[in-house]
Coordinates of C-alpha atoms and ligand atoms in Angstrom, one line a residue:
X1 CA -43.6 26.1 79.7
X2 CA -46.9 23.9 78.0
X3 CA -47.6 21.0 79.0
X4 CA -46.7 19.6 74.9
X5 CA -42.8 20.0 75.7
X6 CA -43.2 19.6 79.1
X7 CA -44.0 16.0 78.3
X8 CA -41.8 16.1 75.2
X9 CA -38.3 17.0 77.4
X10 CA -38.8 14.0 79.9
X11 CA -39.5 12.1 76.9
X12 CA -36.2 12.7 75.6
X13 CA -34.4 12.7 79.1
X14 CA -35.2 9.4 79.4
X15 CA -34.5 8.2 75.9
X16 CA -31.2 9.6 76.6
X17 CA -30.6 7.5 81.0
X18 CA -32.4 4.3 79.0
X19 CA -29.9 4.7 75.7
X20 CA -27.6 4.6 78.5
X21 CA -28.6 1.8 80.5
X22 CA -28.6 -0.3 77.6
X23 CA -24.8 0.5 76.9
X24 CA -24.1 0.6 80.5
X25 CA -26.5 -2.9 81.6
X26 CA -28.4 -3.8 77.9
X27 CA -31.1 -3.6 79.4
X28 CA -33.7 0.0 80.9
X29 CA -34.8 -0.9 85.0
X30 CA -38.2 1.5 84.6
X31 CA -40.6 2.0 86.5
X32 CA -43.9 4.2 86.3
X33 CA -46.4 5.6 89.0
X34 CA -49.7 6.3 88.2
X35 CA -52.9 8.5 87.7
X36 CA -53.7 11.2 85.0
X37 CA -50.0 13.5 84.8
X38 CA -48.3 10.1 82.7
X39 CA -50.9 10.1 80.3
X40 CA -49.1 12.7 78.3
X41 CA -45.7 11.4 78.5
X42 CA -46.9 8.1 77.4
X43 CA -48.1 10.0 74.2
X44 CA -44.9 11.3 73.8
X45 CA -42.7 9.2 74.3
X46 CA -45.3 6.4 71.9
X47 CA -44.6 8.1 69.0
X48 CA -41.1 9.1 69.0
X49 CA -40.3 6.7 67.2
X50 CA -37.6 5.4 69.7
X51 CA -36.2 1.6 68.3
X52 CA -35.2 -0.2 71.3
X53 CA -38.5 -1.0 73.0
X54 CA -38.2 -4.3 73.3
X55 CA -35.3 -3.6 76.5
X56 CA -37.2 -1.6 78.5
X57 CA -38.3 -3.6 81.7
X58 CA -41.4 -1.7 83.1
X59 CA -42.5 -2.0 86.7
X60 CA -44.8 0.2 89.1
X61 CA -44.1 2.7 91.9
X62 CA -47.4 1.5 93.0
X63 CA -51.4 0.3 91.9
X64 CA -54.3 1.1 93.2
X65 CA -55.7 -2.3 95.1
X66 CA -58.3 -3.3 91.3
X67 CA -57.3 -5.2 89.1
X68 CA -56.5 -3.9 85.4
X69 CA -59.8 -3.8 83.8
X70 CA -60.7 -0.9 86.5
X71 CA -60.5 2.5 85.0
X72 CA -58.7 3.6 88.4
X73 CA -56.1 1.4 87.5
X74 CA -52.1 2.0 87.1
X75 CA -51.0 -0.5 85.6
X76 CA -54.3 -0.5 83.2
X77 CA -54.6 2.9 82.2
X78 CA -50.4 2.3 81.1
X79 CA -51.8 -0.6 80.0
X80 CA -54.2 1.6 77.5
X81 CA -52.5 4.2 76.8
X82 CA -48.5 2.6 75.9
X83 CA -47.9 -0.9 76.1
X84 CA -50.7 -0.7 73.6
X85 CA -49.1 1.2 70.9
X86 CA -45.6 0.6 71.7
X87 CA -47.3 -4.0 71.1
X88 CA -44.9 -4.2 74.5
X89 CA -44.6 -8.2 75.1
X90 CA -47.0 -8.8 77.8
X91 CA -43.9 -10.6 79.9
X92 CA -41.7 -7.3 80.1
X93 CA -44.9 -5.3 82.3
X94 CA -43.9 -5.9 85.7
X95 CA -48.0 -5.8 86.9
X96 CA -48.0 -5.2 90.9
X97 CA -50.8 -7.3 92.1
X98 CA -52.5 -4.6 94.5
X99 CA -56.4 -6.1 94.5
X100 CA -54.6 -9.3 95.8
X101 CA -53.9 -9.8 99.5
X102 CA -50.2 -10.6 100.1
X103 CA -50.2 -8.0 96.9
X104 CA -46.5 -6.5 98.8
X105 CA -44.8 -10.0 100.0
X106 CA -45.9 -11.1 95.6
X107 CA -44.0 -7.8 94.1
X108 CA -41.2 -8.3 96.8
X109 CA -39.9 -11.5 95.5
X110 CA -40.6 -10.1 91.9
X111 CA -38.0 -7.1 92.5
X112 CA -35.9 -9.6 94.8
X113 CA -35.7 -12.1 92.0
X114 CA -34.6 -9.5 89.6
X115 CA -31.2 -9.7 89.3
X116 CA -30.2 -7.1 87.2
X117 CA -31.9 -4.5 89.6
X118 CA -29.0 -5.5 91.8
X119 CA -25.5 -5.8 89.7
X120 CA -24.5 -2.6 92.1
X121 CA -23.2 -3.4 95.6
X122 CA -27.0 -1.4 96.5
X123 CA -28.5 -3.1 99.2
X124 CA -31.9 -2.3 97.4
X125 CA -33.1 -2.7 93.8
X126 CA -31.9 0.2 91.9
X127 CA -33.6 1.1 88.8
X128 CA -32.2 2.9 85.8
X129 CA -35.2 4.8 84.9
X130 CA -38.0 5.8 88.2
X131 CA -40.7 8.2 86.8
X132 CA -42.9 10.2 89.7
X133 CA -45.8 12.3 90.3
X134 CA -46.9 14.1 92.7
X135 CA -50.2 15.0 94.6
X136 CA -51.6 19.0 95.9
X137 CA -51.8 17.2 99.7
X138 CA -47.3 16.4 98.7
X139 CA -47.9 12.7 98.4
X140 CA -46.1 10.7 95.7
X141 CA -45.9 7.6 95.1
X142 CA -48.8 6.1 97.7
X143 CA -47.0 7.6 99.9
X144 CA -49.3 9.8 101.6
X145 CA -48.7 12.9 104.2
X146 CA -47.5 11.1 108.0
X147 CA -48.4 7.9 106.7
X148 CA -46.2 5.1 108.8
X149 CA -45.5 3.8 105.3
X150 CA -42.2 7.0 104.7
X151 CA -40.4 6.0 107.9
X152 CA -40.1 2.5 106.2
X153 CA -36.4 1.5 105.8
X154 CA -36.4 -2.1 105.2
X155 CA -38.7 -3.8 103.0
X156 CA -39.6 -2.8 99.7
X157 CA -42.6 -2.7 98.9
X158 CA -45.7 -1.8 101.9
X159 CA -49.3 -1.9 101.9
X160 CA -50.7 1.6 102.6
X161 CA -54.8 1.9 103.7
X162 CA -56.8 4.0 101.5
X163 CA -55.7 7.9 101.3
X164 CA -58.0 10.8 102.9
X165 CA -55.5 13.6 101.3
X166 CA -56.3 11.8 97.5
X167 CA -58.1 9.7 95.4
X168 CA -58.5 7.3 95.1
X169 CA -59.2 7.0 97.8
X170 CA -59.0 2.0 98.4
X171 CA -55.7 0.8 99.7
X172 CA -52.7 0.8 97.4
X173 CA -49.0 -0.4 97.1
X174 CA -46.0 1.1 97.0
X175 CA -42.7 1.0 96.8
X176 CA -40.5 2.6 99.5
X177 CA -38.2 5.9 99.9
X178 CA -35.5 3.5 99.7
X179 CA -36.3 1.7 96.4
X180 CA -37.1 5.1 94.9
X181 CA -34.1 6.9 96.4
X182 CA -31.5 4.8 95.1
X183 CA -32.5 5.0 92.0
X184 CA -30.2 6.0 88.8
X185 CA -32.6 8.9 87.2
X186 CA -35.9 10.0 89.3
X187 CA -38.1 12.0 87.3
X188 CA -41.1 13.8 88.2
X189 CA -43.8 15.1 86.1
X190 CA -46.0 17.9 87.4
X191 CA -48.5 19.6 85.6
X192 CA -50.6 23.0 86.9
X193 CA -49.6 25.9 88.4
X194 CA -51.4 25.0 92.1
X195 CA -48.5 21.9 91.9
X196 CA -45.1 24.5 91.0
X197 CA -46.2 26.8 93.5
X198 CA -46.4 23.9 95.9
X199 CA -42.7 22.7 94.7
X200 CA -41.6 25.7 95.0
X201 CA -42.3 26.6 98.5
X202 CA -41.8 23.8 99.3
X203 CA -38.7 21.7 98.5
X204 CA -36.6 24.8 100.3
X205 CA -37.1 23.7 103.2
X206 CA -36.5 21.1 105.3
X207 CA -37.6 17.6 104.1
X208 CA -40.3 16.3 106.0
X209 CA -43.7 14.2 106.4
X210 CA -45.6 16.5 106.4
X211 CA -45.1 16.3 102.3
X212 CA -43.5 13.5 101.4
X213 CA -42.1 14.5 97.7
X214 CA -39.6 16.6 100.1
X215 CA -38.5 13.5 101.0
X216 CA -37.3 11.8 97.4
X217 CA -33.3 12.5 97.9
X218 CA -31.4 10.0 95.1
X219 CA -28.6 8.3 97.4
X220 CA -26.8 8.1 93.8
X221 CA -28.5 9.2 91.6
X222 CA -30.2 12.3 89.8
X223 CA -33.7 14.0 90.9
X224 CA -35.1 16.1 87.7
X225 CA -38.5 18.3 87.1
X226 CA -40.4 18.5 85.2
X227 CA -42.9 21.1 85.7
X228 CA -45.9 23.0 82.9
X229 CA -47.5 25.4 83.8
Ligands
6PG1 C1 -51.0 7.0 92.6 C2 -50.0 7.7 91.9 C3 -50.1 9.2 92.3 C4 -49.8 10.2 91.6 C5 -50.7 11.9 91.8 C6 -50.6 12.5 91.2 O1 -51.3 5.7 92.2 O2 -51.8 7.6 93.0 O3 -49.0 7.2 91.3 O4 -48.8 8.9 92.9 O5 -48.5 10.2 90.7 O6 -52.2 11.3 92.7 O7 -51.9 12.1 90.3 P1 -52.5 13.5 89.4 O8 -51.0 12.9 87.4 O9 -53.2 12.3 88.4 O10 -52.3 14.4 89.5

């Protein structure tokens, strides 16, 4: 499948899931990752003419410790490619302030204050839609191979040091696996044969810290991979 088709499929999936979320609790609580892969998905979302953008709350799965104006900022990229074209209200964009020393605590508090993330009996905040990417080292979010962050079972957000196996090599904030796995829908977007091959070879084997993407196992939700050559 070509990348453009994959992005269109992933956008259609988002609208289906988001529409169900609106019917269920009047809002779609979405968390998005960074990197370059979402660019095509953002373009497909922005071009669709969906009428309910004012009922989506946007959160981040992870963020680099840089200000929004920095080209490496996940928030800045999403604002430029999705929020600005759709004229999304700034109050619906809940940025991870990863450049601040207390950024993890701030985002933990932000999630804890969003009651709609807890409208089920889940101990962890439940996103209606959580988009992930994957790196060639098997990382996802900013959860890198053999990172102590993979063991986190209590906190919703942690700070991680600069990765050795991915770029940019800057400190990051990331949602933890309990939050990721609490999501109702997890959509993993990946382009290129190297990532597809990585996933096809690694995912049938038992989950492990060598490939954090293998640890993404929704507790009570659906996991869908959108892959393109
Ligand atoms: C990050 C991302 C990261 C990303 C993968 C894939 O902040 O680095 O959230 O998890 O999804 O590294 O990145 P690409 O899409 O650029 O290949």
